Coordinates of C-alpha atoms in Angstrom, one line a residue:
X829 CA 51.9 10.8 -7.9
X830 CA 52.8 11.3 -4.5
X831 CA 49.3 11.1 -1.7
X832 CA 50.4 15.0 -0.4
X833 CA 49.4 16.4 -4.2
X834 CA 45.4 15.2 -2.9
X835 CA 44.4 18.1 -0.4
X836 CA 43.5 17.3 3.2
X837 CA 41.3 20.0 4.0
X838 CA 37.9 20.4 6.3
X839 CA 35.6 23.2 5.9
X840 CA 34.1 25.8 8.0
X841 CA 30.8 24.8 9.7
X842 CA 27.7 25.7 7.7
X843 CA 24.1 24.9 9.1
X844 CA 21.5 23.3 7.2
X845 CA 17.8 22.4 8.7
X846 CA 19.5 23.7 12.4
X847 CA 22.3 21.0 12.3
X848 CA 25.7 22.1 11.8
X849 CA 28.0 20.1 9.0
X850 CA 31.5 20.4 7.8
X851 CA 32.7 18.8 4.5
X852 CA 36.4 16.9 4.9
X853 CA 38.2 16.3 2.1
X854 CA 41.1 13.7 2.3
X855 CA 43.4 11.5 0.2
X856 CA 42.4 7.9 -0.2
X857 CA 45.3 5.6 -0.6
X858 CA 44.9 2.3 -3.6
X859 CA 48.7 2.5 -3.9
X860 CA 48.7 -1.0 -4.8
X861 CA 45.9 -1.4 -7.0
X862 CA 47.5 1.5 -8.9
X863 CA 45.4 4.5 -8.4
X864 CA 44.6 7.6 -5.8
X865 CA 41.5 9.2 -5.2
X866 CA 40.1 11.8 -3.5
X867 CA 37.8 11.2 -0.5
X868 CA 34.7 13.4 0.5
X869 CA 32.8 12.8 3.6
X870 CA 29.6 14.6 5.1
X871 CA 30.4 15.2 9.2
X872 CA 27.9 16.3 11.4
X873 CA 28.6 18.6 14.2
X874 CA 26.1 17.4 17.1
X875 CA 25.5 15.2 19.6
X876 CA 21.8 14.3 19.3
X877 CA 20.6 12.1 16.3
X878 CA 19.6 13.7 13.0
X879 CA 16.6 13.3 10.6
X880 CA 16.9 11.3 7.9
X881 CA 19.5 13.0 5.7
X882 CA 20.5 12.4 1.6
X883 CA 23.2 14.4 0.3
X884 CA 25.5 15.1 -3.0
X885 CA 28.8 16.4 -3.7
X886 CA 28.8 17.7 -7.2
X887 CA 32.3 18.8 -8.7
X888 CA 32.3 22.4 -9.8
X889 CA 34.4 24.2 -12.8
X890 CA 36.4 27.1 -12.7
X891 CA 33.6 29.8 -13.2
X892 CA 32.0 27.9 -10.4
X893 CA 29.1 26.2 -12.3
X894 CA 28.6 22.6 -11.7
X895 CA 29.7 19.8 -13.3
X896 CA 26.7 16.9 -13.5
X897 CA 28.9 14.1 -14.6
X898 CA 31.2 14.3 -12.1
X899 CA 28.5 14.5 -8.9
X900 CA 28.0 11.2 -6.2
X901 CA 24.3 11.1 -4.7
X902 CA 24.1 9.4 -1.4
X903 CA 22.6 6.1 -2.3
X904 CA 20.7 5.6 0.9
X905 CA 18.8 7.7 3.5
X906 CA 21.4 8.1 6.3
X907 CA 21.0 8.7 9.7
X908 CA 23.8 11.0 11.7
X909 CA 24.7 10.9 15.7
X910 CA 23.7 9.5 18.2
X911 CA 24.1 5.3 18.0
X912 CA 24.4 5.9 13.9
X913 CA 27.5 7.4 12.1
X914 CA 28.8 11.0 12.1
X915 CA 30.5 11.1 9.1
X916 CA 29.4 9.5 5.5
X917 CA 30.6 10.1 2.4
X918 CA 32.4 8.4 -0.4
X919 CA 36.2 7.7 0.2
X920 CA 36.6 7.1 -4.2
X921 CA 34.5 10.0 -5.2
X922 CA 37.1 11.2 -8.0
X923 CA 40.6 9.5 -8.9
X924 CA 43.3 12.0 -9.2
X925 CA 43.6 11.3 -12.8
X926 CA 40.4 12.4 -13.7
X927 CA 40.6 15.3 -11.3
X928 CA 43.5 16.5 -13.5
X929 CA 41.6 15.7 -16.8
X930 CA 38.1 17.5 -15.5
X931 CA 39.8 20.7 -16.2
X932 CA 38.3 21.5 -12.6
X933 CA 41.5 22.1 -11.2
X934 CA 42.4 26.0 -10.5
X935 CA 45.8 25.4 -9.6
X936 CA 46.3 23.3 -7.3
X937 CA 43.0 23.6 -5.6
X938 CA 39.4 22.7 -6.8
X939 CA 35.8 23.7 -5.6
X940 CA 32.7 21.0 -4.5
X941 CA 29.2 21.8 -3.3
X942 CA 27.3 19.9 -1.3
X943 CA 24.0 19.8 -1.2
X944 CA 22.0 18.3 1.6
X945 CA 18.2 17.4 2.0
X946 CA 17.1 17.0 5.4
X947 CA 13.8 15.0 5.8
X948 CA 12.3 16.9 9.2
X949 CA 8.3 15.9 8.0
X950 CA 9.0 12.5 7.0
X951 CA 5.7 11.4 8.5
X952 CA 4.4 13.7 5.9
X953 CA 5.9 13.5 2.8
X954 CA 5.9 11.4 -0.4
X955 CA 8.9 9.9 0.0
X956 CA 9.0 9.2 3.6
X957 CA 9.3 5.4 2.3
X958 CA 13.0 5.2 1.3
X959 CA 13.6 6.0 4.6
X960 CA 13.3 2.5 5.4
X961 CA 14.0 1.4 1.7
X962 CA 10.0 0.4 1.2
X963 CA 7.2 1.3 -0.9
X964 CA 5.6 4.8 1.4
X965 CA 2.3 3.3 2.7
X966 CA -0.6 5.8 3.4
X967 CA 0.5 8.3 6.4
X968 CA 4.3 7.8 5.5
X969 CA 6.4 5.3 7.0
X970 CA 9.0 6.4 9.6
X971 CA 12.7 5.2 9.9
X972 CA 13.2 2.2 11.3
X973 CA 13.5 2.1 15.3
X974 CA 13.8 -1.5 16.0
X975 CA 18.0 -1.0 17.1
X976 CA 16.3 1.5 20.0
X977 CA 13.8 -1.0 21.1
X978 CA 16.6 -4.0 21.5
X979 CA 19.1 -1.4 23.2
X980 CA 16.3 -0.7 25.7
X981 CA 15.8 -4.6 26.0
X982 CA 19.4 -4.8 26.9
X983 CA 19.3 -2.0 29.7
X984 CA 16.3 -3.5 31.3
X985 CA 17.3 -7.1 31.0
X986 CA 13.1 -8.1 30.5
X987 CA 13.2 -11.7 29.7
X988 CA 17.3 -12.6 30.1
X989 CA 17.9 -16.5 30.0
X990 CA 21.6 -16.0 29.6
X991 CA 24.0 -14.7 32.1
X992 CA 27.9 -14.4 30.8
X993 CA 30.9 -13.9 33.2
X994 CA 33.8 -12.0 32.3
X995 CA 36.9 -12.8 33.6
X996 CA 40.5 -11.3 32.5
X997 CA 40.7 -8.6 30.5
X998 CA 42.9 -6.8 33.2
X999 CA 40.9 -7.4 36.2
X1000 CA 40.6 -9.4 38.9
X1001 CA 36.8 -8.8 39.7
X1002 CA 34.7 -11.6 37.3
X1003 CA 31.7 -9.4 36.1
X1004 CA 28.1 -10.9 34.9
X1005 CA 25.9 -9.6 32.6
X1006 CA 22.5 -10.9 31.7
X1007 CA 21.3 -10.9 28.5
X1008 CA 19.2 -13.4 26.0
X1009 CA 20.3 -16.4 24.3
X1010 CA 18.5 -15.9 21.5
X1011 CA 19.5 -12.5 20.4
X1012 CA 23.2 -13.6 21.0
X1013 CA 22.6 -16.8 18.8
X1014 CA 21.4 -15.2 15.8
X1015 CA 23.8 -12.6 15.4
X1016 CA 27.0 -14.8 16.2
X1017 CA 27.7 -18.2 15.3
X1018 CA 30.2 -18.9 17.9
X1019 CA 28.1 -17.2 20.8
X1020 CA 25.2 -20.1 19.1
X1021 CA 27.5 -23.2 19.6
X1022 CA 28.9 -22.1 23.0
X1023 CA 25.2 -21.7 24.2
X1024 CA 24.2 -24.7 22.4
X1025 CA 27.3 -26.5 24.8
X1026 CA 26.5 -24.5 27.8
X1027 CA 24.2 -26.9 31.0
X1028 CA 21.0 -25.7 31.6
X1029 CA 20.2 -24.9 35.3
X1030 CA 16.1 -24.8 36.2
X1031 CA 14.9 -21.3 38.2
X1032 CA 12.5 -20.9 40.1
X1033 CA 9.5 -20.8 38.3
X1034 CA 9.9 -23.4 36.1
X1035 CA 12.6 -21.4 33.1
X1036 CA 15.9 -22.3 32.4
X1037 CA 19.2 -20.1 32.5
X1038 CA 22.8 -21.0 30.4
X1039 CA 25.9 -19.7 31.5
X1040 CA 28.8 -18.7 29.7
X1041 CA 32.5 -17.6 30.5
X1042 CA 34.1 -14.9 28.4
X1043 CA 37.8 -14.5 28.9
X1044 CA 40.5 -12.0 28.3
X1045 CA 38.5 -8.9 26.9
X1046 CA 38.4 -5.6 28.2
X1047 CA 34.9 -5.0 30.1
X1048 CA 34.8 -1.6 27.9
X1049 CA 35.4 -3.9 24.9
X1050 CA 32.8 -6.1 25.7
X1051 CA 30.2 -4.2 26.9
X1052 CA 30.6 -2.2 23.3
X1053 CA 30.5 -5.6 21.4
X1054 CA 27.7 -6.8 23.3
X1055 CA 25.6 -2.9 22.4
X1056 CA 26.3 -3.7 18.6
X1057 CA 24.7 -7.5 19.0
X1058 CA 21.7 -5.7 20.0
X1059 CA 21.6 -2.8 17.9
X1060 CA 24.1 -3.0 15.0
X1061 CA 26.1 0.6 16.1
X1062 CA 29.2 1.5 17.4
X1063 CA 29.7 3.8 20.6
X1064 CA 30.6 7.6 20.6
X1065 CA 34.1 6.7 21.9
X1066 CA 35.4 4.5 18.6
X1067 CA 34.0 7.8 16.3
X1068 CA 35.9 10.0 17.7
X1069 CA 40.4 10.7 17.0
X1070 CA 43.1 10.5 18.7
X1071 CA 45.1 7.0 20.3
X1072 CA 41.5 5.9 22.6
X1073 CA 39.8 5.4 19.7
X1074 CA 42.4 3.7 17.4
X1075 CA 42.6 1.2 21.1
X1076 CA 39.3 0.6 21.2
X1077 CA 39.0 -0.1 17.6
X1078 CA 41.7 -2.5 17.6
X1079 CA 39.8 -4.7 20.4
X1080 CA 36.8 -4.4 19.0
X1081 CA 38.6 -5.9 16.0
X1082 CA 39.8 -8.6 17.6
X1083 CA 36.3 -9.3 19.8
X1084 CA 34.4 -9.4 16.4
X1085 CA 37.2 -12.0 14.5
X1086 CA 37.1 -14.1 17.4
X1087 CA 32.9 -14.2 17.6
X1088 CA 32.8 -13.8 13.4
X1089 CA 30.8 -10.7 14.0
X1090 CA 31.8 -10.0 9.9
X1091 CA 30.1 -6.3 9.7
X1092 CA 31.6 -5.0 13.1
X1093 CA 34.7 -6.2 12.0
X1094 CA 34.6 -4.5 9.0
X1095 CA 33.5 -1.3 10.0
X1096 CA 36.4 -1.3 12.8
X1097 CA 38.7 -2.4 10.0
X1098 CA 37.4 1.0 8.3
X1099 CA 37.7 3.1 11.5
X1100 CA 41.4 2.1 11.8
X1101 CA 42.2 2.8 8.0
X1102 CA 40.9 6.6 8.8
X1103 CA 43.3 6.9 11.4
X1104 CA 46.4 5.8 10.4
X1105 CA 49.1 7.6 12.5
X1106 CA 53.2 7.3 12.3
X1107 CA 52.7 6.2 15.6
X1108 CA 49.9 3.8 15.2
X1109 CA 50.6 2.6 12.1
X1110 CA 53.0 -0.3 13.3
X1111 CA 50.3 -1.8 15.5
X1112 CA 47.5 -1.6 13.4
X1113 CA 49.7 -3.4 10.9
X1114 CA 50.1 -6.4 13.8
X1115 CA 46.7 -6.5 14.1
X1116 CA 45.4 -6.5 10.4
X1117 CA 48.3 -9.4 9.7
X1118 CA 46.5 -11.4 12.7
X1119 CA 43.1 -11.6 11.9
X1120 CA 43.1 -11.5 7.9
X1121 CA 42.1 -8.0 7.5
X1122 CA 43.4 -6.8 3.9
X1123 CA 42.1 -3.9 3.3
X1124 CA 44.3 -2.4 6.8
X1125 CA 46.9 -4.0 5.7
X1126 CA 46.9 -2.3 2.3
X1127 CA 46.4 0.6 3.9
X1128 CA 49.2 0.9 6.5
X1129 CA 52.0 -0.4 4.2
X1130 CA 50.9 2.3 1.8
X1131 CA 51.4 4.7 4.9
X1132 CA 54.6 3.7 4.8
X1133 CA 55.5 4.2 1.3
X1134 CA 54.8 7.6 1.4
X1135 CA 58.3 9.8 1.6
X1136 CA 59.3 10.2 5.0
X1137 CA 57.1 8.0 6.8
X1138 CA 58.9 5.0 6.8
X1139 CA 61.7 6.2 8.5
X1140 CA 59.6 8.1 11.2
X1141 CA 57.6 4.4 12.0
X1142 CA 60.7 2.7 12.2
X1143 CA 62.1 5.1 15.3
X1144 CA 58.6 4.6 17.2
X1145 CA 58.6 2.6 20.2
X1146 CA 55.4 1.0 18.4
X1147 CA 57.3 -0.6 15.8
X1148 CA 60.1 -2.2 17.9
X1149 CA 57.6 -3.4 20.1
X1150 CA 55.5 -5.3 17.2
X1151 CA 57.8 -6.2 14.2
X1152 CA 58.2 -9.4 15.0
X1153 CA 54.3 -9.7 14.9
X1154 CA 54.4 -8.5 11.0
X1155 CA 57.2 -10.2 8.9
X1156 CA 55.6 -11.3 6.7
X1157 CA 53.9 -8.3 6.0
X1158 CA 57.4 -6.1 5.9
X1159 CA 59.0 -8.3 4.2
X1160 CA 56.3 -8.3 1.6
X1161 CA 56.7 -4.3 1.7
X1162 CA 60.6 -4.6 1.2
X1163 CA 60.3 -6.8 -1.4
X1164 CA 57.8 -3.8 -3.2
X1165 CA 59.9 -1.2 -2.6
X1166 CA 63.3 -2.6 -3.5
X1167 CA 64.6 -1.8 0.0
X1168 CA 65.1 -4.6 3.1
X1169 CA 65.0 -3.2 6.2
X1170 CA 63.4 -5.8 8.1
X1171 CA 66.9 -6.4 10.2
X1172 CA 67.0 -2.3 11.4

């Protein structure tokens, strides 16, 4: 079954609790493993962060009544903008199979409600506790704001005992940044073994300071790493479309395999498998075959099997430039499809 049968589709906007949400509906790709699903996702329309938020998509049949057995319940309290997500959702919420079996299908389209709770009182209510995932203690227990109070520590550089110089990354200029040793430690171990290596130099008034050299990153690269260290979120610029944020992506990619910063790298690793472009689809390749990163892999190569797109990616500048950085990976592809073209 080819991917274009699953609709890609967004909805209108429609405003719950005075934030504005859209529902996108897209194909998710398991060529490989044998199987296509269809992917729904919650987006939020704002800039500023949202209350806590649960949601569920229920399937609904042809007269429009709802189908309990075929619903997904967010299984966590999620926050939306700001430093947090924009978009959640479950990319396997139906297989195309059973999509076909439900006897939900009115042609070829099909109908899903959402239904979203938005917890504006939290402070106040019962369940205020699964907010944070604990038992509600008297007075409710707000969400977590500890990511807010280490971003701040990062802006106002109380208490730094680090400084790290970064040098390459296209410029000349070496730039410093102060920051603390023991934040960087616990959160990387390869940040912990270059401060464990790095000379101690006394300052005045009896402290020590380490310094460290980071080489060929892009300052916007680092400075985005060096955010999620403290806080565990990406910036506005890698949620967003279009070729800036498939770039960043990719270097945050790389910035998180080469400091073994395992969640950042999977979440890029996610961001890049939403955005999988004729036009991008060759590089993204390159880098998923460099650092390990299946799931991308999968993903682009099933790009390419789908009719028409291999032929388009193999005229883009993008793909002459990085073929030879993916052999293995096209030849593997050949080799599935009954069709080498690794010498075009």
């Amino acid at each position: 079954m080819p991917t274009e049968t699953i609709p890609t589709a967004i909805s209108k906007p429609f405003e719950v609790a005075g934030y504005s949400w859209q529902i996108a509906c897209k194909p998710y790709r398991t060529i490989w493993r044998g199987n296509f699903y269809v992917s729904l996702e919650l987006t939020y329309g704002g800039y500023w962060q949202t209350n806590p938020v649960k949601f569920k998509f229920t399937l609904l049949d042809r007269a429009g009544e709802p189908v309990p057995e075929l619903s997904r319940r967010s299984s966590e309290t999620c926050v939306f903008g700001s430093n947090s997500r924009r978009t959640h959702g479950f990319h396997d919420f139906i297989s195309w199979k059973d999509l076909k079996d439900s006897g939900c299908l009115n042609g070829d389209r099909f109908a899903v409600r959402c239904d979203v709770t938005v917890i504006k009182d939290w402070a106040e209510t019962s369940n205020a506790g699964d907010v944070s995932g604990a038992a509600p203690a008297s007075g409710g227990v707000p969400p977590s704001d500890l990511h807010e109070h280490l971003g701040s520590l990062l802006e106002k550089k109380m208490g730094t005992d680090v400084t790290i110089d970064l040098a390459g990354g296209g410029e000349e200029e070496i730039r410093s940044y102060e920051v603390h040793g023991g934040m960087l430690a616990a959160r990387s171990p390869v940040l912990a073994a270059e401060l464990h290596a790095a000379a101690e130099k006394k300052v005045p008034g009896g402290g020590v300071r380490r310094r460290v050299v980071v080489r060929d990153m892009e300052p916007k690269v680092f400075e985005a790493m060096l955010r999620f260290i403290y806080t565990d979120a990406l910036p506005e610029k890698i949620e967003g479309e279009g070729e800036e944020a498939v770039s960043m992506a990719r270097g945050l990619l790389e910035a998180a395999h080469r400091y073994k910063l395992d969640r950042l790298k999977l979440m890029c690793e996610a961001m890049l498998c939403d955005r999988i472009g004729v036009d991008n689809v060759a590089g993204n390749l390159a880098v998923a075959e460099k650092h390990g990163c299946c799931a991308l892999k999968d993903a682009c190569l099933e790009f390419m099997a789908s009719p028409g797109n291999l032929k388009a990616v193999m005229e883009t500048e993008g793909y002459q430039k990085t073929k030879a950085n993916c052999q293995a990976a096209i030849v593997e592809f050949a080799m599935r499809q009954g069709n080498l073209f690794t010498d075009h």
